[in-house]
Short mmCIF file of C-alpha atoms and ligand atoms in Angstrom, two decimals:
data_model
loop_
_atom_site.label_atom_id
_atom_site.label_comp_id
_atom_site.label_asym_id
_atom_site.label_seq_id
_atom_site.Cartn_x
_atom_site.Cartn_y
_atom_site.Cartn_z
CA UNK A 1 -1.03 -32.24 -29.49
CA UNK A 2 2.21 -32.21 -31.61
CA UNK A 3 5.33 -33.70 -30.07
CA UNK A 4 8.18 -31.05 -30.26
CA UNK A 5 11.28 -33.23 -31.03
CA UNK A 6 14.93 -32.21 -30.66
CA UNK A 7 17.38 -34.36 -32.61
CA UNK A 8 21.16 -34.78 -31.37
CA UNK A 9 23.08 -36.30 -34.23
CA UNK A 10 22.34 -35.53 -37.97
CA UNK A 11 24.26 -38.19 -39.73
CA UNK A 12 22.83 -41.13 -41.76
CA UNK A 13 20.22 -42.33 -39.40
CA UNK A 14 19.39 -38.97 -37.81
CA UNK A 15 18.50 -37.44 -41.19
CA UNK A 16 16.45 -40.60 -41.89
CA UNK A 17 14.56 -39.93 -38.74
CA UNK A 18 14.07 -36.33 -39.35
CA UNK A 19 12.85 -36.98 -42.77
CA UNK A 20 10.07 -39.51 -41.66
CA UNK A 21 8.93 -37.43 -38.85
CA UNK A 22 8.62 -34.53 -41.17
CA UNK A 23 7.38 -36.06 -44.27
CA UNK A 24 5.92 -39.52 -43.27
CA UNK A 25 4.67 -39.80 -39.66
CA UNK A 26 2.13 -37.83 -37.68
CA UNK A 27 1.93 -36.07 -34.30
CA UNK A 28 5.69 -34.99 -34.23
CA UNK A 29 7.81 -32.00 -35.30
CA UNK A 30 11.35 -31.29 -35.55
CA UNK A 31 11.95 -28.01 -33.48
CA UNK A 32 15.50 -28.41 -32.68
CA UNK A 33 18.79 -30.09 -34.01
CA UNK A 34 22.36 -30.37 -32.84
CA UNK A 35 25.44 -31.88 -34.22
CA UNK A 36 29.28 -31.26 -33.75
CA UNK A 37 29.20 -30.80 -37.43
CA UNK A 38 27.38 -27.56 -37.32
CA UNK A 39 27.34 -26.94 -41.13
CA UNK A 40 25.74 -30.22 -41.91
CA UNK A 41 23.01 -29.70 -39.17
CA UNK A 42 22.32 -26.21 -40.60
CA UNK A 43 22.28 -27.61 -44.15
CA UNK A 44 19.56 -30.11 -42.99
CA UNK A 45 17.35 -27.25 -41.54
CA UNK A 46 17.69 -25.45 -44.94
CA UNK A 47 17.25 -28.34 -47.34
CA UNK A 48 14.27 -29.72 -45.55
CA UNK A 49 12.93 -26.20 -44.86
CA UNK A 50 12.38 -27.14 -41.01
CA UNK A 51 11.08 -24.67 -38.72
CA UNK A 52 13.74 -25.67 -36.41
CA UNK A 53 16.59 -24.00 -34.26
CA UNK A 54 20.25 -25.29 -34.37
CA UNK A 55 21.76 -25.69 -30.85
CA UNK A 56 25.55 -25.90 -30.57
CA UNK A 57 25.16 -27.60 -27.37
CA UNK A 58 23.19 -30.93 -27.16
CA UNK A 59 22.74 -30.52 -23.36
CA UNK A 60 20.96 -27.10 -24.09
CA UNK A 61 18.94 -28.61 -26.77
CA UNK A 62 17.63 -31.10 -24.18
CA UNK A 63 16.99 -28.51 -21.29
CA UNK A 64 15.05 -26.17 -23.78
CA UNK A 65 11.37 -25.50 -22.82
CA UNK A 66 10.67 -25.77 -26.61
CA UNK A 67 11.82 -29.40 -26.77
CA UNK A 68 9.29 -32.02 -25.43
CA UNK A 69 11.34 -35.18 -26.55
CA UNK A 70 14.74 -35.85 -27.72
CA UNK A 71 16.10 -38.29 -30.54
CA UNK A 72 19.85 -39.31 -29.75
CA UNK A 73 21.12 -40.35 -33.12
CA UNK A 74 24.80 -39.41 -32.68
CA UNK A 75 27.84 -41.50 -32.49
CA UNK A 76 27.40 -44.50 -29.88
CA UNK A 77 30.04 -43.39 -27.45
CA UNK A 78 28.04 -40.02 -26.88
CA UNK A 79 24.68 -41.74 -26.22
CA UNK A 80 25.12 -42.05 -22.40
CA UNK A 81 25.61 -38.31 -21.64
CA UNK A 82 22.47 -37.24 -23.54
CA UNK A 83 20.29 -39.88 -22.50
CA UNK A 84 21.22 -39.35 -18.87
CA UNK A 85 20.75 -35.72 -19.21
CA UNK A 86 17.11 -36.19 -20.88
CA UNK A 87 16.07 -38.54 -18.08
CA UNK A 88 17.23 -36.11 -15.42
CA UNK A 89 15.29 -33.36 -17.11
CA UNK A 90 12.08 -35.69 -17.25
CA UNK A 91 12.13 -35.66 -20.98
CA UNK A 92 11.19 -38.33 -23.24
CA UNK A 93 14.26 -39.78 -25.29
CA UNK A 94 14.63 -42.14 -28.20
CA UNK A 95 18.09 -43.50 -28.49
CA UNK A 96 19.47 -45.28 -31.28
CA UNK A 97 21.35 -48.54 -30.62
CA UNK A 98 23.36 -48.88 -28.61
CA UNK A 99 21.80 -47.29 -25.57
CA UNK A 100 25.30 -46.98 -24.22
CA UNK A 101 28.66 -48.83 -25.04
CA UNK A 102 29.05 -50.62 -21.80
CA UNK A 103 26.72 -52.42 -19.49
CA UNK A 104 27.70 -50.31 -16.60
CA UNK A 105 26.74 -47.21 -18.52
CA UNK A 106 23.33 -48.64 -19.34
CA UNK A 107 22.88 -49.55 -15.65
CA UNK A 108 23.32 -45.76 -14.92
CA UNK A 109 20.65 -44.88 -17.09
CA UNK A 110 18.39 -47.71 -15.65
CA UNK A 111 19.12 -46.40 -12.08
CA UNK A 112 18.36 -42.71 -13.25
CA UNK A 113 14.96 -43.82 -14.95
CA UNK A 114 13.89 -45.66 -11.90
CA UNK A 115 14.71 -42.81 -9.74
CA UNK A 116 12.33 -40.68 -12.09
CA UNK A 117 9.56 -43.39 -11.52
CA UNK A 118 8.62 -42.85 -15.19
CA UNK A 119 9.32 -44.76 -18.41
CA UNK A 120 11.08 -42.19 -20.56
CA UNK A 121 13.58 -44.09 -22.51
CA UNK A 122 12.90 -46.10 -25.83
CA UNK A 123 15.88 -47.87 -27.47
CA UNK A 124 16.15 -47.88 -31.37
CA UNK A 125 15.92 -51.89 -31.60
CA UNK A 126 13.40 -51.44 -34.61
CA UNK A 127 13.34 -55.37 -35.35
CA UNK A 128 10.72 -55.79 -32.67
CA UNK A 129 8.42 -53.40 -34.95
CA UNK A 130 9.28 -55.34 -38.03
CA UNK A 131 6.22 -57.09 -39.49
CA UNK A 132 8.32 -60.02 -40.42
CA UNK A 133 9.65 -60.55 -36.92
CA UNK A 134 6.29 -59.75 -35.39
CA UNK A 135 4.62 -62.42 -37.43
CA UNK A 136 7.41 -64.94 -36.93
CA UNK A 137 6.89 -64.30 -32.99
CA UNK A 138 3.10 -64.72 -33.40
CA UNK A 139 3.65 -68.14 -35.17
CA UNK A 140 5.95 -69.28 -32.42
CA UNK A 141 3.73 -67.91 -29.57
CA UNK A 142 0.70 -69.62 -31.03
CA UNK A 143 2.71 -72.90 -30.75
CA UNK A 144 2.44 -73.55 -34.75
CA UNK A 145 5.99 -75.20 -34.56
CA UNK A 146 5.98 -76.56 -31.15
CA UNK A 147 8.69 -75.72 -28.67
CA UNK A 148 11.71 -74.12 -30.49
CA UNK A 149 14.79 -76.13 -30.10
CA UNK A 150 17.27 -74.48 -32.49
CA UNK A 151 17.63 -71.06 -34.22
CA UNK A 152 19.95 -70.35 -37.22
CA UNK A 153 20.37 -66.58 -38.03
CA UNK A 154 22.56 -64.63 -40.41
CA UNK A 155 23.32 -60.88 -40.79
CA UNK A 156 25.05 -60.13 -43.99
CA UNK A 157 26.07 -56.70 -45.28
CA UNK A 158 27.35 -56.15 -48.71
CA UNK A 159 30.41 -54.37 -47.38
CA UNK A 160 31.84 -52.27 -44.66
CA UNK A 161 34.51 -49.42 -44.59
CA UNK A 162 38.06 -49.67 -43.41
CA UNK A 163 37.07 -48.10 -40.04
CA UNK A 164 34.73 -51.13 -39.42
CA UNK A 165 36.53 -53.32 -36.70
CA UNK A 166 35.87 -56.98 -35.58
CA UNK A 167 34.36 -56.00 -32.28
CA UNK A 168 31.69 -53.75 -34.28
CA UNK A 169 30.56 -57.14 -35.77
CA UNK A 170 28.83 -57.63 -32.19
CA UNK A 171 28.25 -54.19 -30.79
CA UNK A 172 27.24 -52.33 -33.96
CA UNK A 173 25.77 -55.29 -36.10
CA UNK A 174 24.94 -58.33 -34.14
CA UNK A 175 23.43 -56.16 -31.34
CA UNK A 176 20.12 -56.30 -33.38
CA UNK A 177 20.03 -60.08 -33.25
CA UNK A 178 20.89 -59.93 -29.58
CA UNK A 179 18.02 -57.80 -28.90
CA UNK A 180 15.44 -59.32 -31.07
CA UNK A 181 16.19 -63.02 -30.66
CA UNK A 182 15.57 -63.36 -26.85
CA UNK A 183 12.47 -61.16 -27.59
CA UNK A 184 11.35 -63.59 -30.17
CA UNK A 185 11.82 -66.71 -28.01
CA UNK A 186 10.86 -65.05 -24.89
CA UNK A 187 14.05 -66.34 -23.26
CA UNK A 188 17.28 -65.27 -21.89
CA UNK A 189 20.99 -66.08 -22.82
CA UNK A 190 23.22 -68.06 -20.63
CA UNK A 191 26.44 -68.45 -22.70
CA UNK A 192 28.18 -67.26 -25.71
CA UNK A 193 31.12 -68.76 -27.84
CA UNK A 194 32.78 -67.18 -30.96
CA UNK A 195 34.23 -69.39 -33.73
CA UNK A 196 36.00 -68.11 -36.95
CA UNK A 197 35.44 -69.80 -40.26
CA UNK A 198 37.83 -69.38 -43.20
CA UNK A 199 38.32 -65.62 -43.89
CA UNK A 200 36.91 -63.97 -46.92
CA UNK A 201 39.42 -62.19 -49.28
CA UNK A 202 36.99 -59.25 -49.36
CA UNK A 203 37.70 -58.12 -45.85
CA UNK A 204 40.25 -55.60 -44.65
CA UNK A 205 43.36 -57.19 -43.25
CA UNK A 206 42.41 -56.17 -39.68
CA UNK A 207 38.82 -57.58 -39.63
CA UNK A 208 37.84 -61.12 -38.76
CA UNK A 209 34.96 -61.73 -41.25
CA UNK A 210 32.77 -63.95 -41.45
CA UNK A 211 32.22 -64.85 -37.80
CA UNK A 212 29.82 -67.19 -36.16
CA UNK A 213 28.36 -66.50 -32.58
CA UNK A 214 26.93 -69.47 -30.75
CA UNK A 215 24.59 -68.75 -28.07
CA UNK A 216 22.68 -70.98 -25.42
CA UNK A 217 19.51 -69.81 -23.77
CA UNK A 218 17.92 -70.64 -20.46
CA UNK A 219 15.45 -73.00 -22.04
CA UNK A 220 18.22 -74.77 -23.74
CA UNK A 221 17.70 -73.38 -27.24
CA UNK A 222 20.94 -73.38 -29.42
CA UNK A 223 21.46 -70.22 -31.49
CA UNK A 224 24.02 -69.75 -34.19
CA UNK A 225 24.40 -66.26 -35.82
CA UNK A 226 26.44 -65.93 -38.72
CA UNK A 227 27.83 -62.36 -39.22
CA UNK A 228 29.16 -61.68 -42.76
CA UNK A 229 29.70 -58.04 -43.37
CA UNK A 230 31.50 -58.34 -46.72
CA UNK A 231 29.13 -60.74 -48.25
CA UNK A 232 29.05 -58.58 -51.76
CA UNK A 233 25.68 -59.98 -52.85
CA UNK A 234 23.22 -57.86 -50.80
CA UNK A 235 21.97 -56.83 -47.26
CA UNK A 236 20.46 -60.09 -46.29
CA UNK A 237 18.98 -60.79 -42.76
CA UNK A 238 17.92 -64.47 -42.08
CA UNK A 239 16.24 -66.13 -39.14
CA UNK A 240 14.96 -69.94 -39.03
CA UNK A 241 13.35 -71.31 -35.94
CA UNK A 242 13.47 -74.93 -35.68
CA UNK A 243 10.57 -76.31 -33.54
CA UNK A 244 9.89 -79.91 -32.43
CA UNK A 245 6.69 -79.80 -34.75
CA UNK A 246 7.99 -77.73 -37.58
CA UNK A 247 10.36 -74.83 -38.74
CA UNK A 248 9.47 -71.04 -38.98
CA UNK A 249 11.43 -68.60 -41.33
CA UNK A 250 11.59 -64.94 -41.08
CA UNK A 251 9.70 -63.65 -44.22
CA UNK A 252 11.81 -62.21 -47.21
CA UNK A 253 11.06 -58.59 -48.11
CA UNK A 254 8.38 -58.46 -50.84
CA UNK A 255 10.04 -58.08 -54.04
CA UNK A 256 8.92 -58.96 -57.58
CA UNK A 257 10.35 -62.35 -58.91
CA UNK A 258 10.86 -62.13 -62.72
CA UNK A 259 11.56 -65.12 -65.23
CA UNK A 260 13.53 -63.78 -68.22
CA UNK A 261 16.40 -64.94 -70.49
CA UNK A 262 16.34 -68.27 -68.99
CA UNK A 263 16.76 -67.22 -65.35
CA UNK A 264 14.57 -66.73 -62.28
CA UNK A 265 15.49 -63.61 -60.70
CA UNK A 266 14.52 -61.76 -57.25
CA UNK A 267 16.29 -58.53 -56.40
CA UNK A 268 17.93 -58.34 -52.97
CA UNK A 269 18.16 -55.13 -51.10
CA UNK A 270 21.64 -53.59 -50.56
CA UNK A 271 20.72 -51.10 -47.86
CA UNK A 272 19.66 -51.47 -44.23
CA UNK A 273 17.69 -48.12 -44.56
CA UNK A 274 15.31 -49.92 -47.13
CA UNK A 275 15.19 -53.33 -45.41
CA UNK A 276 13.73 -52.12 -42.29
CA UNK A 277 12.10 -49.02 -43.46
CA UNK A 278 8.63 -49.66 -42.15
CA UNK A 279 10.14 -50.95 -38.84
CA UNK A 280 11.81 -47.59 -38.35
CA UNK A 281 8.48 -45.66 -39.16
CA UNK A 282 6.49 -47.89 -36.71
CA UNK A 283 8.96 -47.57 -33.89
CA UNK A 284 9.38 -43.65 -34.08
CA UNK A 285 5.43 -43.31 -34.77
CA UNK A 286 4.79 -45.63 -31.53
CA UNK A 287 7.12 -43.45 -29.53
CA UNK A 288 5.24 -40.17 -30.73
CA UNK A 289 1.97 -41.78 -30.16
CA UNK A 290 2.68 -42.98 -26.66
CA UNK A 291 3.87 -39.49 -25.68
CA UNK A 292 0.92 -37.75 -27.22
CA UNK A 293 -1.51 -39.97 -25.61
CA UNK A 294 0.27 -39.94 -22.15
CA UNK A 295 0.67 -43.76 -22.54
CA UNK A 296 3.68 -45.84 -21.31
CA UNK A 297 6.40 -46.25 -23.80
CA UNK A 298 5.80 -49.77 -25.50
CA UNK A 299 9.29 -50.13 -27.36
CA UNK A 300 12.57 -51.59 -26.05
CA UNK A 301 13.45 -50.25 -22.78
CA UNK A 302 16.53 -49.01 -20.91
CA UNK A 303 16.64 -52.51 -19.36
CA UNK A 304 16.73 -54.05 -22.84
CA UNK A 305 19.47 -51.61 -23.74
CA UNK A 306 21.44 -53.15 -20.57
CA UNK A 307 20.68 -56.69 -21.55
CA UNK A 308 21.91 -56.13 -25.25
CA UNK A 309 25.06 -54.27 -23.98
CA UNK A 310 25.94 -56.94 -21.45
CA UNK A 311 25.40 -59.74 -23.73
CA UNK A 312 27.55 -57.92 -26.41
CA UNK A 313 30.30 -57.28 -23.95
CA UNK A 314 30.45 -61.22 -23.27
CA UNK A 315 30.42 -61.88 -27.10
CA UNK A 316 33.34 -59.44 -27.47
CA UNK A 317 35.33 -61.23 -24.77
CA UNK A 318 34.33 -64.53 -26.61
CA UNK A 319 35.77 -63.11 -29.89
CA UNK A 320 39.06 -62.68 -28.07
CA UNK A 321 38.89 -66.31 -26.89
CA UNK A 322 37.95 -68.24 -30.02
CA UNK A 323 36.05 -71.56 -29.01
CA UNK A 324 35.72 -70.74 -25.32
CA UNK A 325 32.23 -70.80 -24.06
CA UNK A 326 31.62 -67.76 -21.53
CA UNK A 327 28.65 -67.53 -19.33
CA UNK A 328 26.22 -64.53 -19.60
CA UNK A 329 25.33 -63.42 -16.15
CA UNK A 330 22.49 -60.89 -16.18
CA UNK A 331 21.27 -58.91 -13.35
CA UNK A 332 17.46 -59.88 -12.09
CA UNK A 333 15.18 -57.59 -14.16
CA UNK A 334 13.65 -54.93 -11.73
CA UNK A 335 9.80 -55.14 -11.35
CA UNK A 336 10.00 -51.61 -12.74
CA UNK A 337 10.65 -53.20 -16.18
CA UNK A 338 8.44 -56.24 -15.98
N1 NAI B 1 18.85 -48.91 -35.84
C1 NAI B 1 19.63 -48.97 -37.10
O1 NAI B 1 19.29 -49.84 -37.86
C2 NAI B 1 20.82 -48.41 -37.12
C3 NAI B 1 21.40 -47.53 -36.15
N2 NAI B 1 22.49 -46.81 -36.34
C4 NAI B 1 23.01 -46.19 -35.04
O2 NAI B 1 22.85 -44.89 -35.07
C5 NAI B 1 23.76 -44.03 -34.43
C6 NAI B 1 24.41 -43.22 -35.70
O3 NAI B 1 24.75 -43.96 -36.60
P1 NAI B 1 24.81 -43.23 -38.06
O4 NAI B 1 23.83 -42.21 -38.45
O5 NAI B 1 25.22 -44.30 -39.10
O6 NAI B 1 26.18 -42.52 -38.02
P2 NAI B 1 26.79 -41.14 -38.57
O7 NAI B 1 28.25 -41.17 -38.34
O8 NAI B 1 26.46 -41.09 -39.98
O9 NAI B 1 26.21 -39.93 -37.67
C7 NAI B 1 26.62 -39.78 -36.36
C8 NAI B 1 26.42 -38.15 -36.29
O10 NAI B 1 26.59 -37.83 -34.99
C9 NAI B 1 27.44 -36.59 -34.88
N3 NAI B 1 28.01 -36.85 -33.49
C10 NAI B 1 28.98 -37.49 -33.20
N4 NAI B 1 29.40 -37.27 -31.90
C11 NAI B 1 28.47 -36.27 -31.47
C12 NAI B 1 28.24 -35.53 -30.34
N5 NAI B 1 29.01 -35.82 -29.22
N6 NAI B 1 27.21 -34.53 -30.42
C13 NAI B 1 26.64 -34.37 -31.30
N7 NAI B 1 26.53 -34.98 -32.56
C14 NAI B 1 27.57 -35.89 -32.62
C15 NAI B 1 28.35 -36.71 -36.05
O11 NAI B 1 28.85 -35.60 -36.48
C16 NAI B 1 27.44 -37.24 -37.17
O12 NAI B 1 26.67 -36.45 -37.83
C17 NAI B 1 24.89 -45.09 -33.98
O13 NAI B 1 24.65 -45.29 -32.61
C18 NAI B 1 24.44 -46.26 -34.80
O14 NAI B 1 24.60 -47.66 -34.20
C19 NAI B 1 23.04 -46.57 -37.35
C20 NAI B 1 22.53 -47.11 -38.56
C21 NAI B 1 21.32 -47.96 -38.56
O1 LIG B 2 22.29 -50.61 -37.15
C1 LIG B 2 23.01 -51.11 -38.21
C2 LIG B 2 22.17 -51.35 -39.56
O2 LIG B 2 20.78 -51.56 -39.15
C3 LIG B 2 22.72 -52.80 -39.99
O3 LIG B 2 21.79 -53.55 -39.68
C4 LIG B 2 23.93 -53.20 -39.59
O4 LIG B 2 24.51 -54.26 -40.45
C5 LIG B 2 24.89 -52.03 -39.50
O5 LIG B 2 26.16 -52.53 -38.97
C6 LIG B 2 24.50 -51.37 -38.23
O6 LIG B 2 24.95 -49.91 -38.23
#
C-alpha cells in the first residue's frame, strides 16, 4: 500500500520532507499540499513534478478522502489546530516540533487522541532516530559507563536572524535537548535554572546569547545545556554523559580529516538539515512503515510533545528569573502512553 500524504506548510522543513518522501523514502506519496503562501506551494508542485493537489484550506486537506496521513510542517503556533483536526478525523499526523506552543494545548491533543483510542500522532523529535544518539543510549543502557551522574550538552548554531528571540532558544532550539535527554537517560526532569554568561558581541541587541540551562532529574543527574546560536564556526551539537565508571560522548558526524599546510583539519557542518539528515529520513520512514503495516507508531508521542512543552514553559520562566531554580511538575503519564 502507498500512504497518501498531505503536507501543511511548505517552508524550509516542509520542502525537505516533501523531497525525502518523493525521492528517498518508500511507501509514501505526496498527494496534497497547503500553505498560506499559495504561490510557493504551487511552485513546489511544479518544480518537483508532484502528482498533488493544492488545498487553500488545511482543514479541507485533512478531511479529504484522498489523504491518509498529514504532515504538519507549518509555523509552530498553527500546529495545534491542524493536529487536533487530524486526530478528530482519525487521520495519522506527523507534527514537526513543537506539538503545540503551550503545555495546555498539547494536553488538548493528548485528550483527543485518548478519546480516539488510537495512537495517531508522531512528533518530529528526530534525534531519537539519530544513529549517534541511539548508539549513545545503547552504551548507557548496557551499563558500560555505570550510572550516569552528570550530562554536559551544547546546541550551537552559526547564526540566527533578527526575528530570533531569547525564548526561542528554549522553545525552538533547546526543545530538542529537552526531548532527547530524558529519553537518553530514561529519567524525568524535576527542576530548571537559567544563567547568562557574558554576552557575545555577535548577537542582536535584544537576544541573550549564549545561555546555560541547568536541569536536575528525578534520579539526581545534573544536566547543563549550553545554547549558543551565534557561535559563527558551525552547527555543532554536543552531548557528554559522565558515569560512575566512565564517560560516553555523542559521536561526531563522519567527516574526512586532512593534514595539510602544517594543519590538521576536519570540516564542521553549518546546517541542521545536513547534521541530522538520516534521522529525518528514519523518523518519516518509520511513520510511513507503521501506517503501511498497521502497526502502532513508534516515534515520539503526543505525551512526549506535552512533556517537552511543559519543560520548555518552565525553562522560559527560568529565563525571566535568572539563577532561580524552578520546579518542573509533570502530570502522571496515562497508561495509554506507557
Ligand atoms: N525538526 C527540526 O529539526 C526542525 C523543525 N522545524 C520546525 O518546523 C516548523 C516549520 O519550520 P520552518 O520550515 O523552518 O519554517 P518556515 O517559516 O520556513 O516554513 C513555515 C511554512 O508554514 C507556512 N504557514 C505558516 N502558517 C501557516 C498556516 N496557518 N497554514 C498553512 N501554512 C502556514 C508558511 O507560509 C511557511 O511556508 C516549525 O515548527 C519548526 O520548529 C524547523 C526546522 C528544523
Ligand atoms: O529545529 C531546529 C533545528 O533542527 C536546529 O536544531 C535548531 O538550532 C533550530 O533553532 C530549530 O529550528
